[in-house]
Short mmCIF file of C-alpha atoms and ligand atoms in Angstrom, two decimals:
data_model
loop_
_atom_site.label_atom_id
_atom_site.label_comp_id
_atom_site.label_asym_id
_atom_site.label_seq_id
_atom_site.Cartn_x
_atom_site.Cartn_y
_atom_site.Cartn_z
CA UNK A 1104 3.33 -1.45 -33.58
CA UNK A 1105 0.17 0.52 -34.81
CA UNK A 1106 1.50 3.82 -34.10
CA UNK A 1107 4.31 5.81 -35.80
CA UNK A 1108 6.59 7.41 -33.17
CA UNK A 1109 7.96 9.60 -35.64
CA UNK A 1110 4.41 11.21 -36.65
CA UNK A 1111 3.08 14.39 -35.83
CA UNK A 1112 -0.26 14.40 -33.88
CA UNK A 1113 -2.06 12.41 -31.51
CA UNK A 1114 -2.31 7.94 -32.25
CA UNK A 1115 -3.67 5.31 -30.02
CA UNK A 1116 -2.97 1.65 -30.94
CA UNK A 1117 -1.26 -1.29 -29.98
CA UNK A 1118 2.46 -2.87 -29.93
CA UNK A 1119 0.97 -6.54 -31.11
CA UNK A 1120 3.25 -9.20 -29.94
CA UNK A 1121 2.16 -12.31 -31.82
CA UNK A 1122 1.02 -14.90 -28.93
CA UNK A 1123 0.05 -18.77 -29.76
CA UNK A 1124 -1.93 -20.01 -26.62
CA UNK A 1125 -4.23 -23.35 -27.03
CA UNK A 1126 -7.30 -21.50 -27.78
CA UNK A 1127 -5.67 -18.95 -30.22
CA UNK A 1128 -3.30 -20.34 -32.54
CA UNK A 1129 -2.19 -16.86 -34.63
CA UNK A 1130 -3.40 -14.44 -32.24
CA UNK A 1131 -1.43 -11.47 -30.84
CA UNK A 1132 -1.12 -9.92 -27.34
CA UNK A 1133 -2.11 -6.39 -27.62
CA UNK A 1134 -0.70 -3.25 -25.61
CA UNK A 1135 -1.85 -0.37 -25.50
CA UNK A 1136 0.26 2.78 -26.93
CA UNK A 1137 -0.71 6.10 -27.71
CA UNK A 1138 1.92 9.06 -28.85
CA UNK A 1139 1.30 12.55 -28.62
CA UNK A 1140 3.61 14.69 -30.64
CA UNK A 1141 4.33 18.05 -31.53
CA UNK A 1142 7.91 19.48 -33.54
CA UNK A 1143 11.26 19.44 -31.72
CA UNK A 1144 11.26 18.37 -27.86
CA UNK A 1145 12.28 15.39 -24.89
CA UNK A 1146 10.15 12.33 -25.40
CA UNK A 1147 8.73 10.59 -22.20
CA UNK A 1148 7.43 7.45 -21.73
CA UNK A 1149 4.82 7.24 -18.90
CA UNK A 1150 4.18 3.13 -17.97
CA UNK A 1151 1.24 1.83 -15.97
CA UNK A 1152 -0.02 -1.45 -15.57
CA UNK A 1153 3.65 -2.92 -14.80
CA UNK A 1154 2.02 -4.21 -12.19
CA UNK A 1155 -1.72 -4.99 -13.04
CA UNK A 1156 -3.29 -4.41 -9.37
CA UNK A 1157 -2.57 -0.85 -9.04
CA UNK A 1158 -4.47 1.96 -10.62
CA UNK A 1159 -4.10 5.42 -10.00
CA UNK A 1160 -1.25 5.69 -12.64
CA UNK A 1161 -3.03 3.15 -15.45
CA UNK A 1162 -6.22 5.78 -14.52
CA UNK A 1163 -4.19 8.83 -15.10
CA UNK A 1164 -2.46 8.14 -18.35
CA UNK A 1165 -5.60 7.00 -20.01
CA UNK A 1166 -7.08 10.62 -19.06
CA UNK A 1167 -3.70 12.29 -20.11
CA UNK A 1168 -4.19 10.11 -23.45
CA UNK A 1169 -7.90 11.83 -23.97
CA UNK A 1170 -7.48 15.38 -22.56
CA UNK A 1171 -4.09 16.14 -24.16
CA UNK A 1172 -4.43 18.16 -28.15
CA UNK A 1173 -1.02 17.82 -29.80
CA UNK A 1174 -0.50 21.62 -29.64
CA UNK A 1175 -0.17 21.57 -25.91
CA UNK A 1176 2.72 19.23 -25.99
CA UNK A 1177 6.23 20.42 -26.95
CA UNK A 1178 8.13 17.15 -28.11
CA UNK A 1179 6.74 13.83 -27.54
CA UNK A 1180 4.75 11.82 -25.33
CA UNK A 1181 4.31 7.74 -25.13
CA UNK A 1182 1.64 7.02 -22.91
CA UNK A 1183 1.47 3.20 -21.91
CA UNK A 1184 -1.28 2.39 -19.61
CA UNK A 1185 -0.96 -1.24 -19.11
CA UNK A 1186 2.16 -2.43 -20.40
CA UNK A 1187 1.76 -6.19 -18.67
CA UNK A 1188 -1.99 -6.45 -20.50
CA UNK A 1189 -2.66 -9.48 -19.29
CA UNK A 1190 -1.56 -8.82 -15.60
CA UNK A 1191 -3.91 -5.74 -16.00
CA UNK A 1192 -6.93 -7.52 -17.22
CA UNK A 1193 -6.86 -10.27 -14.57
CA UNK A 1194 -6.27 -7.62 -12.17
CA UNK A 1195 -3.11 -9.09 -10.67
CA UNK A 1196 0.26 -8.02 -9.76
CA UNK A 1197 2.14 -11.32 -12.34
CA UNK A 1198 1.35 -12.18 -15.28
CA UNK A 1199 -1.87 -15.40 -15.52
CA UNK A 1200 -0.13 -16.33 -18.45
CA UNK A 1201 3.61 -17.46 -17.60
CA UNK A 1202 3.52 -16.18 -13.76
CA UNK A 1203 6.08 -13.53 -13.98
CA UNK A 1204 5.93 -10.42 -12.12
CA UNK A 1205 7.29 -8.12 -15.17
CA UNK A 1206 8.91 -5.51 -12.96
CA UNK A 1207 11.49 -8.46 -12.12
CA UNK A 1208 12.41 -9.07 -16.18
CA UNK A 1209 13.85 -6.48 -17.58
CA UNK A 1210 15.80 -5.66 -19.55
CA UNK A 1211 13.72 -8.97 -21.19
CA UNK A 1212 13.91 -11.35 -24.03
CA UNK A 1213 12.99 -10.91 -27.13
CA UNK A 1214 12.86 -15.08 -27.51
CA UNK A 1215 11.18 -15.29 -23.82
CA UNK A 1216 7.63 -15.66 -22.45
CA UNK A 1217 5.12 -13.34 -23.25
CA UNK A 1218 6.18 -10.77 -20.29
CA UNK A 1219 9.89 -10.98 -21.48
CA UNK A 1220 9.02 -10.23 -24.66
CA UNK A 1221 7.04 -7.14 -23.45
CA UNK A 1222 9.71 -6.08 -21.49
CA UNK A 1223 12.29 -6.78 -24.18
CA UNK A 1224 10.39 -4.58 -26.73
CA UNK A 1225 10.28 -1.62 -24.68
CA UNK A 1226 13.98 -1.94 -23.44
CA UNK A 1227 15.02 -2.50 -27.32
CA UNK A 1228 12.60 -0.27 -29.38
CA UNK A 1229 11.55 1.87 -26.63
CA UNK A 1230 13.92 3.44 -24.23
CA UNK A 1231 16.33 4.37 -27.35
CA UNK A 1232 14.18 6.38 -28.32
CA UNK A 1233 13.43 8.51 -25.33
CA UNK A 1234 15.02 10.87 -22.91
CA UNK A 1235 12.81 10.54 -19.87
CA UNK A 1236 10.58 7.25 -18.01
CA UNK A 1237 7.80 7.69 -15.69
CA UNK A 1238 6.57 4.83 -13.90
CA UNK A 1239 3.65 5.07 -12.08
CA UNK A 1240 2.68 2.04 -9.75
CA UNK A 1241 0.68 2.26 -6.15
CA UNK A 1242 1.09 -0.43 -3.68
CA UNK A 1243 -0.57 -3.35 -5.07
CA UNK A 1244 -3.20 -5.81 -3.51
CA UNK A 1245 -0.91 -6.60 -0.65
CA UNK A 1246 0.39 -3.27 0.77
CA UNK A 1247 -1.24 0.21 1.53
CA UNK A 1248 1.87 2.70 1.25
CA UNK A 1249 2.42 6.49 1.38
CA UNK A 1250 1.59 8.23 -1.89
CA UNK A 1251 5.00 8.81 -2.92
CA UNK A 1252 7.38 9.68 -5.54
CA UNK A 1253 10.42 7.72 -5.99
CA UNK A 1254 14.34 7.79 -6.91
CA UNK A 1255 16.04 4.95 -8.33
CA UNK A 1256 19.55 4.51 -7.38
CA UNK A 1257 22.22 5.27 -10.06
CA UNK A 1258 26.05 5.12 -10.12
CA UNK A 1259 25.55 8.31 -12.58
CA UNK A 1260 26.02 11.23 -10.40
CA UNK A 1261 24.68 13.40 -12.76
CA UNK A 1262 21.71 11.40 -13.91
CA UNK A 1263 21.02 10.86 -10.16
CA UNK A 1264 21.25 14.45 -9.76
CA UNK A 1265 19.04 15.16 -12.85
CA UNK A 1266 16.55 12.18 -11.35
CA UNK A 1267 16.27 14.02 -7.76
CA UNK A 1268 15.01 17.17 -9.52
CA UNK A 1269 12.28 15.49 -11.58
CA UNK A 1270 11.04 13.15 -8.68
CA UNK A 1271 10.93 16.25 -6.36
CA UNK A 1272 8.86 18.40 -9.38
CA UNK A 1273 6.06 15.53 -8.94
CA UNK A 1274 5.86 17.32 -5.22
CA UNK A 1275 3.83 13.73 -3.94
CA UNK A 1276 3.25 14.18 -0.10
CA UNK A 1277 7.06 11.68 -0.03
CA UNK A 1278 9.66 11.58 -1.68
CA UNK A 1279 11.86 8.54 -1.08
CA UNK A 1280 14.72 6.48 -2.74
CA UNK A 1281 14.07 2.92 -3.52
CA UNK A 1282 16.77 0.63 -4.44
CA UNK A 1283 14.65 -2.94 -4.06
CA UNK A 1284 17.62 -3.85 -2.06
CA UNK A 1285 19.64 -3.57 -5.39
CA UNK A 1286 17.10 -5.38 -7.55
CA UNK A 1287 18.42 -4.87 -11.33
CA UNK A 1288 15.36 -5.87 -13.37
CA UNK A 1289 12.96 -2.93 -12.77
CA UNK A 1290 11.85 -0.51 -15.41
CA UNK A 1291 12.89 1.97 -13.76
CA UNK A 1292 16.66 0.55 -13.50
CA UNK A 1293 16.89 -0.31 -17.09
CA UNK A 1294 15.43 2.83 -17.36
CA UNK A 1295 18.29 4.41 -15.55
CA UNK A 1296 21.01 2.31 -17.26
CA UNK A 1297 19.42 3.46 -20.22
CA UNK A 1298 20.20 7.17 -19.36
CA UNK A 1299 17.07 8.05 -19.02
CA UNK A 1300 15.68 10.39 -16.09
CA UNK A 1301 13.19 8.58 -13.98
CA UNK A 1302 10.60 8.98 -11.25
CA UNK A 1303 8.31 6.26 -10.08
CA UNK A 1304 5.76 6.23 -7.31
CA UNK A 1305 4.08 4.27 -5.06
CA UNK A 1306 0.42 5.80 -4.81
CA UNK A 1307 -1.23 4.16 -2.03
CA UNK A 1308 -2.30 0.23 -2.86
CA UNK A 1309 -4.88 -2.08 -0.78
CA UNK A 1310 -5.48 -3.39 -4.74
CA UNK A 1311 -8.13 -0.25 -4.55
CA UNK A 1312 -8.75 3.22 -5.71
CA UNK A 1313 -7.83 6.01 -3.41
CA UNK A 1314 -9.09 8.81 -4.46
CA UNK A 1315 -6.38 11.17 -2.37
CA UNK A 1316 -3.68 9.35 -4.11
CA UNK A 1317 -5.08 9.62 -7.36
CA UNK A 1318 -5.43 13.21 -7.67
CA UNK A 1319 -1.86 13.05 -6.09
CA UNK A 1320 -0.83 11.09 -9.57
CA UNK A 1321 -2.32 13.62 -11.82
CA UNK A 1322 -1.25 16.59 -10.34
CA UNK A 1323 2.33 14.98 -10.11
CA UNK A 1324 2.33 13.83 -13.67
CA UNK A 1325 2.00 17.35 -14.89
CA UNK A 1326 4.25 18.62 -12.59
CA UNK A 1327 7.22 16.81 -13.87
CA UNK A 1328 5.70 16.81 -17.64
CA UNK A 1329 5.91 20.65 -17.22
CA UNK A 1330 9.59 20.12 -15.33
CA UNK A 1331 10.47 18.22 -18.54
CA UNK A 1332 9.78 20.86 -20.82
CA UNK A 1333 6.73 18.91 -22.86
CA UNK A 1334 3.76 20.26 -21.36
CA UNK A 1335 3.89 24.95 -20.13
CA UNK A 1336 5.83 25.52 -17.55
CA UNK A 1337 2.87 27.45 -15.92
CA UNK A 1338 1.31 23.57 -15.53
CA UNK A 1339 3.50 23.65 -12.48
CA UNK A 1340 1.67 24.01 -9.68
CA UNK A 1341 2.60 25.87 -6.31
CA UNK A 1342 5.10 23.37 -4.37
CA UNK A 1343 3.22 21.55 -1.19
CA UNK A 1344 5.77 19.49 0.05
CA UNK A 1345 9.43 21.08 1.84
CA UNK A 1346 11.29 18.39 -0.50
CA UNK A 1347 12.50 15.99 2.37
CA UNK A 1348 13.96 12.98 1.22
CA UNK A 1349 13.78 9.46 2.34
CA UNK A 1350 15.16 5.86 1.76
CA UNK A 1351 14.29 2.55 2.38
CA UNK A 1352 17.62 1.76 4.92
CA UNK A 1353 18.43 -1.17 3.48
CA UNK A 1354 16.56 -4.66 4.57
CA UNK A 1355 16.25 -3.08 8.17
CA UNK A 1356 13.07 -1.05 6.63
CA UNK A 1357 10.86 -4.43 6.60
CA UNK A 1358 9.04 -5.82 8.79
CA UNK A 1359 8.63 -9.75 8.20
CA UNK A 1360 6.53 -11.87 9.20
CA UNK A 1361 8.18 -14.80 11.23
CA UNK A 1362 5.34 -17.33 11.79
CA UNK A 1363 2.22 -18.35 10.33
CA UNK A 1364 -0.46 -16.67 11.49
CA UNK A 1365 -2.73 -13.32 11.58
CA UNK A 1366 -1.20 -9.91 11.69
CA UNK A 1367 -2.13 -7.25 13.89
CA UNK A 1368 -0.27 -3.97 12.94
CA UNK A 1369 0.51 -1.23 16.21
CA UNK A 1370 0.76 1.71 14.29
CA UNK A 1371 -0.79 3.74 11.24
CA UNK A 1372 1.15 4.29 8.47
CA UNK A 1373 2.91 8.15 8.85
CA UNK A 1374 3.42 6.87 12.40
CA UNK A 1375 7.04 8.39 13.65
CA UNK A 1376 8.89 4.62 14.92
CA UNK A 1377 12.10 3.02 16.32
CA UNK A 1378 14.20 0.72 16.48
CA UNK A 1379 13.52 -2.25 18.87
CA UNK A 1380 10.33 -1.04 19.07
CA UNK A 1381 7.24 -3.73 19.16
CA UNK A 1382 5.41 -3.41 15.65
CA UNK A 1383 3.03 -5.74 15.59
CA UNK A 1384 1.43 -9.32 16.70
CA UNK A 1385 1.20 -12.37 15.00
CA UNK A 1386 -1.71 -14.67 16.68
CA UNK A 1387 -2.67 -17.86 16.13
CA UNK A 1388 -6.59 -17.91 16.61
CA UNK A 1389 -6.90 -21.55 15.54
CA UNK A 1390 -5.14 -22.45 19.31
CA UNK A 1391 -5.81 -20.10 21.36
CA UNK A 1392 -3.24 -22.17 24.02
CA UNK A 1393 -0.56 -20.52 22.04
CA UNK A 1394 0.30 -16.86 22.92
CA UNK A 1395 0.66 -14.38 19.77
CA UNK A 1396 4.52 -13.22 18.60
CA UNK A 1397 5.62 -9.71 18.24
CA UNK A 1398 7.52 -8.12 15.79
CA UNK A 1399 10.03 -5.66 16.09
CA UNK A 1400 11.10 -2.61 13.71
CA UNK A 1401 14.60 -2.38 12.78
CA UNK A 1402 15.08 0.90 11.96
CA UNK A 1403 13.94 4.48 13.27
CA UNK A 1404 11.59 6.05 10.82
CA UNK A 1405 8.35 7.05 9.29
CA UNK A 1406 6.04 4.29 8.83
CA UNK A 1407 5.99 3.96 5.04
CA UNK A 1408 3.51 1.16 3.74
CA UNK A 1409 1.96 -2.17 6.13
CA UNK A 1410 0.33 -5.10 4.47
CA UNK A 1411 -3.44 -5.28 4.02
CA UNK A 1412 -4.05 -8.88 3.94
CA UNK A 1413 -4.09 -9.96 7.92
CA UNK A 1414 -3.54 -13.52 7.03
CA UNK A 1415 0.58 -13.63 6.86
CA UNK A 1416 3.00 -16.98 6.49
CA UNK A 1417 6.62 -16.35 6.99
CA UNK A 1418 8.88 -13.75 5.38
CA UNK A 1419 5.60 -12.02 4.52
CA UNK A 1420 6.44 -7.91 4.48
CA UNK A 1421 4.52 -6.95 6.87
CA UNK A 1422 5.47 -3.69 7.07
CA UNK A 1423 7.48 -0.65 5.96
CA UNK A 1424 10.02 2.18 7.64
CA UNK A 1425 11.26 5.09 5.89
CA UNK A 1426 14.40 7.07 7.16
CA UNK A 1427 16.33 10.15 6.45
CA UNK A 1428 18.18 9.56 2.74
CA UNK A 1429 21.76 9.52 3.56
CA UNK A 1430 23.09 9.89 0.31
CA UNK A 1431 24.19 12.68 -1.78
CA UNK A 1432 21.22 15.65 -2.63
CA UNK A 1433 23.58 17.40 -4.92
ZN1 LIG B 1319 3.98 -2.01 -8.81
#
């Protein structure tokens, strides 16, 4: 690593992770780092680029990384803006190089491919180090979604308690718990395991720039950066949002697709829905003998997030329904 996280001051360099491809026989894969510190305070790690087709977050920390002076911080900041580099430069959700997606490999291997070894650096060197993880990703190429702040599950009652507060200081137009159906190898639930309080988002997606969800992903950043105690508290903006939480209920939140075919959606996303309720088409325009098949929702809800590309093949997620969170607030 290029950067001293001990240092006073503002560095931007690179954790070098020596890489031996065909066409580069002692070369290094390079990710970015920069750390911002200043005296006695909570460090936080903000990620983008876990996923390397989503960009309001990867767009935000790089300005954070520019605009921030050492004396407006109060502790430490370690500002990663595309932690799966090469994912990020090809502009995909996996990694080109060994195929993983890196959100599904943690806590890593330090003796792994190249994304393991990413991941296994920043759950070893890292997360020890810090006392609070924000992950920013947006839908990705293949779903348009809510700009939203999320909650990852934890069997910590007081971290989860601790979690709920931060999330709802990023004040994104949702807030909503996320468990990945009790998917392990996130950041953000090594993060958790790791004791460390976490938000994440989902900030729109269509593999595009929105421009409302990006100034959603600043403003929220600084929000919980102030809630943390590293930036003034007087960053803190005026709350928008009445707090109301949601959740993903479980696999009865997606819609799949069931044939292979061309989606037609019903309904916009923030569309109120129910269960039973006809979602969407699947047609088959290459025989038009054979009549389309419609999907149902599962659940009552909000639509959350409904795929972009209309070409689907079977278990596609088609779409997404947030309900009312039914666990504990307190
Ligand atoms: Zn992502």
């Amino acid at each position: 690593m290029t950067v001293d996280p001990d240092r006073n001051g503002k560095q931007v360099g690179f954790i070098m992770i020596p890489h031996s491809p065909h066409d580069d026989a002692w070369g290094v894969t390079r990710i970015p780092i920069a750390v911002i510190k200043n005296g006695e305070g909570p460090t936080v790690i903000l990620e983008g680029g876990n996923h390397g087709d989503e960009y309001e977050g990867p767009i935000t920390i790089c300005d954070l990384i520019r605009e921030l002076d050492p004396g407006q911080v109060q502790g430490r900041l370690i500002l990663m803006p595309a932690n799966n580099v090469h994912a990020v430069i090809a502009g995909q959700r996996t990694s080109p190089v060994d195929g993983l997606n890196f959100n599904r490999t943690f806590p890593g291997d330090p003796r792994g491919t190249i994304t393991q070894q990413i991941s296994a650096f920043i759950t070893d060197h890292l997360y020890p180090i810090a006392d609070a993880f924000i992950d920013l990703h947006s839908g990705g190429s293949s779903l348009d979604i809510i700009p939203s702040a999320i909650v990852e599950p934890t069997t910590d009652p007081g971290l989860h308690r601790r979690n709920l507060a931060a999330v709802q200081a990023f004040d994104a137009p949702m807030t909503v718990v996320i468990s990945n159906l009790g998917e392990p190898r996130t950041a953000t639930a090594a993060a958790c395991l790791a004791g460390l309080v976490t938000v994440g988002t989902e900030m729109g997606g269509g593999g595009t720039v929105s421009l409302e969800a990006l100034e959603v992903c600043r403003r929220g950043v600084r929000n919980v950066l102030a809630h943390h105690g590293v930036l003034p508290l007087d960053e803190i903006e005026p709350r928008r949002q009445d707090g109301q939480v949601l959740e993903l209920p479980g696999t009865s939140a997606y819609v799949f697709a069931t044939a292979d075919g061309i989606f037609e959606p019903l309904h916009s996303n923030g569309t109120r829905v129910s269960e039973g309720q006809p979602a969407g088409r699947i047609h088959f325009t290459w025989d038009p003998t054979r009549p389309p098949e419609t999907l149902h929702y599962a659940a009552d809800g909000i639509l959350y997030g409904r795929r972009q590309p209309g070409r689907v093949r079977p278990g596609n997620c088609c779409l997404v329904v947030a309900a009312p969170y039914q666990g504990s607030l307190s």
